[in-house]
Tab-separated table of N, CA and C in Angstrom:
chain	number	residue	atom	x	y	z
A	5	MET	N	0.845	-1.153	0.000
A	5	MET	CA	0.000	0.000	0.000
A	5	MET	C	0.898	1.226	0.000
A	6	THR	N	0.626	2.163	-0.854
A	6	THR	CA	1.409	3.390	-0.923
A	6	THR	C	0.532	4.573	-0.525
A	7	LEU	N	1.017	5.330	0.435
A	7	LEU	CA	0.363	6.548	0.896
A	7	LEU	C	1.310	7.700	0.613
A	8	PRO	N	0.847	8.937	0.653
A	8	PRO	CA	1.743	10.059	0.389
A	8	PRO	C	2.975	10.024	1.294
A	9	GLY	N	4.135	9.809	0.705
A	9	GLY	CA	5.389	9.804	1.438
A	9	GLY	C	5.669	8.547	2.238
A	10	LEU	N	4.887	7.490	2.057
A	10	LEU	CA	5.034	6.291	2.873
A	10	LEU	C	4.558	5.058	2.111
A	11	THR	N	5.327	3.995	2.189
A	11	THR	CA	4.923	2.720	1.613
A	11	THR	C	4.831	1.700	2.740
A	12	LEU	N	3.689	1.031	2.858
A	12	LEU	CA	3.472	0.030	3.901
A	12	LEU	C	3.262	-1.339	3.267
A	13	ALA	N	3.845	-2.350	3.878
A	13	ALA	CA	3.574	-3.724	3.460
A	13	ALA	C	2.342	-4.201	4.221
A	14	VAL	N	1.446	-4.866	3.520
A	14	VAL	CA	0.218	-5.370	4.129
A	14	VAL	C	0.109	-6.857	3.825
A	15	ARG	N	-0.044	-7.666	4.869
A	15	ARG	CA	-0.203	-9.118	4.722
A	15	ARG	C	-1.702	-9.425	4.821
A	16	SER	N	-2.198	-10.201	3.876
A	16	SER	CA	-3.605	-10.561	3.921
A	16	SER	C	-3.785	-12.010	3.484
A	17	ARG	N	-4.909	-12.573	3.836
A	17	ARG	CA	-5.289	-13.922	3.432
A	17	ARG	C	-6.607	-13.792	2.681
A	18	PRO	N	-6.826	-14.637	1.691
A	18	PRO	CA	-8.131	-14.591	1.030
A	18	PRO	C	-9.225	-14.953	2.042
A	19	PRO	N	-10.333	-14.213	2.058
A	19	PRO	CA	-11.403	-14.547	3.001
A	19	PRO	C	-11.992	-15.922	2.682
A	20	LEU	N	-12.410	-16.653	3.714
A	20	LEU	CA	-12.991	-17.977	3.531
A	20	LEU	C	-14.465	-17.916	3.156
A	21	ALA	N	-15.079	-16.738	3.328
A	21	ALA	CA	-16.482	-16.551	2.970
A	21	ALA	C	-16.708	-15.075	2.681
A	22	GLU	N	-17.787	-14.786	1.969
A	22	GLU	CA	-18.131	-13.391	1.702
A	22	GLU	C	-18.871	-12.800	2.884
A	23	GLY	N	-18.721	-11.493	3.068
A	23	GLY	CA	-19.457	-10.784	4.097
A	23	GLY	C	-18.879	-10.874	5.498
A	24	LEU	N	-17.650	-11.365	5.629
A	24	LEU	CA	-17.029	-11.430	6.951
A	24	LEU	C	-16.677	-10.027	7.433
A	25	ALA	N	-16.716	-9.830	8.725
A	25	ALA	CA	-16.331	-8.540	9.302
A	25	ALA	C	-14.846	-8.283	9.040
A	26	PRO	N	-14.473	-7.018	8.785
A	26	PRO	CA	-13.061	-6.706	8.578
A	26	PRO	C	-12.300	-6.667	9.905
A	27	ALA	N	-11.011	-6.998	9.841
A	27	ALA	CA	-10.138	-6.914	11.016
A	27	ALA	C	-8.791	-6.377	10.561
A	28	LEU	N	-8.216	-5.501	11.355
A	28	LEU	CA	-6.896	-4.956	11.077
A	28	LEU	C	-5.978	-5.354	12.220
A	29	TYR	N	-4.902	-6.057	11.899
A	29	TYR	CA	-3.923	-6.507	12.894
A	29	TYR	C	-2.740	-5.550	12.859
A	30	VAL	N	-2.419	-4.973	14.010
A	30	VAL	CA	-1.323	-4.001	14.108
A	30	VAL	C	-0.336	-4.499	15.166
A	31	HIS	N	0.921	-4.659	14.777
A	31	HIS	CA	1.943	-5.168	15.691
A	31	HIS	C	2.439	-4.088	16.645
A	32	GLY	N	3.118	-4.522	17.682
A	32	GLY	CA	3.710	-3.605	18.650
A	32	GLY	C	5.125	-3.223	18.254
A	33	LEU	N	5.770	-2.494	19.116
A	33	LEU	CA	7.133	-2.023	18.887
A	33	LEU	C	8.071	-3.203	18.652
A	34	GLY	N	8.812	-3.159	17.574
A	34	GLY	CA	9.764	-4.217	17.256
A	34	GLY	C	9.145	-5.432	16.604
A	35	GLY	N	7.859	-5.404	16.332
A	35	GLY	CA	7.187	-6.542	15.714
A	35	GLY	C	7.049	-6.364	14.210
A	36	SER	N	6.280	-7.257	13.610
A	36	SER	CA	5.984	-7.169	12.183
A	36	SER	C	4.653	-7.854	11.920
A	37	SER	N	4.195	-7.786	10.692
A	37	SER	CA	2.930	-8.441	10.337
A	37	SER	C	3.016	-9.951	10.524
A	38	LEU	N	4.219	-10.496	10.529
A	38	LEU	CA	4.384	-11.943	10.732
A	38	LEU	C	3.916	-12.383	12.120
A	39	ASN	N	3.887	-11.451	13.085
A	39	ASN	CA	3.411	-11.780	14.426
A	39	ASN	C	1.967	-12.282	14.400
A	40	TRP	N	1.224	-11.938	13.361
A	40	TRP	CA	-0.198	-12.251	13.301
A	40	TRP	C	-0.527	-13.462	12.435
A	41	SER	N	0.444	-14.098	11.818
A	41	SER	CA	0.180	-15.186	10.874
A	41	SER	C	-0.678	-16.296	11.469
A	42	ASP	N	-0.339	-16.800	12.643
A	42	ASP	CA	-1.099	-17.893	13.256
A	42	ASP	C	-2.515	-17.458	13.622
A	43	LEU	N	-2.645	-16.278	14.211
A	43	LEU	CA	-3.967	-15.804	14.604
A	43	LEU	C	-4.837	-15.552	13.375
A	44	MET	N	-4.261	-14.993	12.326
A	44	MET	CA	-5.025	-14.760	11.098
A	44	MET	C	-5.587	-16.073	10.559
A	45	LEU	N	-4.802	-17.124	10.606
A	45	LEU	CA	-5.259	-18.430	10.137
A	45	LEU	C	-6.396	-18.949	11.021
A	46	ARG	N	-6.253	-18.804	12.328
A	46	ARG	CA	-7.278	-19.307	13.261
A	46	ARG	C	-8.598	-18.539	13.152
A	47	LEU	N	-8.525	-17.261	12.802
A	47	LEU	CA	-9.737	-16.440	12.728
A	47	LEU	C	-10.268	-16.269	11.309
A	48	ALA	N	-9.668	-16.932	10.340
A	48	ALA	CA	-10.030	-16.739	8.930
A	48	ALA	C	-11.494	-17.061	8.637
A	49	HIS	N	-12.113	-17.904	9.422
A	49	HIS	CA	-13.524	-18.235	9.204
A	49	HIS	C	-14.468	-17.203	9.833
A	50	ARG	N	-13.905	-16.282	10.638
A	50	ARG	CA	-14.739	-15.293	11.336
A	50	ARG	C	-14.544	-13.862	10.843
A	51	VAL	N	-13.315	-13.524	10.388
A	51	VAL	CA	-13.035	-12.156	9.943
A	51	VAL	C	-12.196	-12.166	8.669
A	52	ASP	N	-12.293	-11.087	7.927
A	52	ASP	CA	-11.471	-10.852	6.737
A	52	ASP	C	-10.349	-9.917	7.175
A	53	GLY	N	-9.200	-10.480	7.571
A	53	GLY	CA	-8.166	-9.692	8.207
A	53	GLY	C	-6.991	-9.326	7.329
A	54	GLU	N	-6.380	-8.214	7.684
A	54	GLU	CA	-5.138	-7.757	7.072
A	54	GLU	C	-4.213	-7.296	8.195
A	55	ALA	N	-2.926	-7.557	8.021
A	55	ALA	CA	-1.917	-7.132	8.996
A	55	ALA	C	-0.971	-6.164	8.317
A	56	VAL	N	-0.744	-5.042	8.947
A	56	VAL	CA	0.104	-3.995	8.373
A	56	VAL	C	1.470	-3.994	9.045
A	57	ASP	N	2.497	-3.729	8.252
A	57	ASP	CA	3.856	-3.548	8.780
A	57	ASP	C	4.098	-2.054	8.939
A	58	LEU	N	4.172	-1.602	10.172
A	58	LEU	CA	4.430	-0.185	10.428
A	58	LEU	C	5.932	0.101	10.317
A	59	PRO	N	6.282	1.337	9.941
A	59	PRO	CA	7.708	1.675	9.842
A	59	PRO	C	8.380	1.703	11.208
């Protein structure tokens, strides 16, 4: 994703169904979007999630 003056990496999984609630996973200091990989898999049937890598 590119924003004015900033490029962010976004990790996403294809939703398992249509109409799932959106979820945004944001890591803490020193983390990355990889911190959410297991949880994203476990919740894939409940939410359509994306994890962002903050600078």
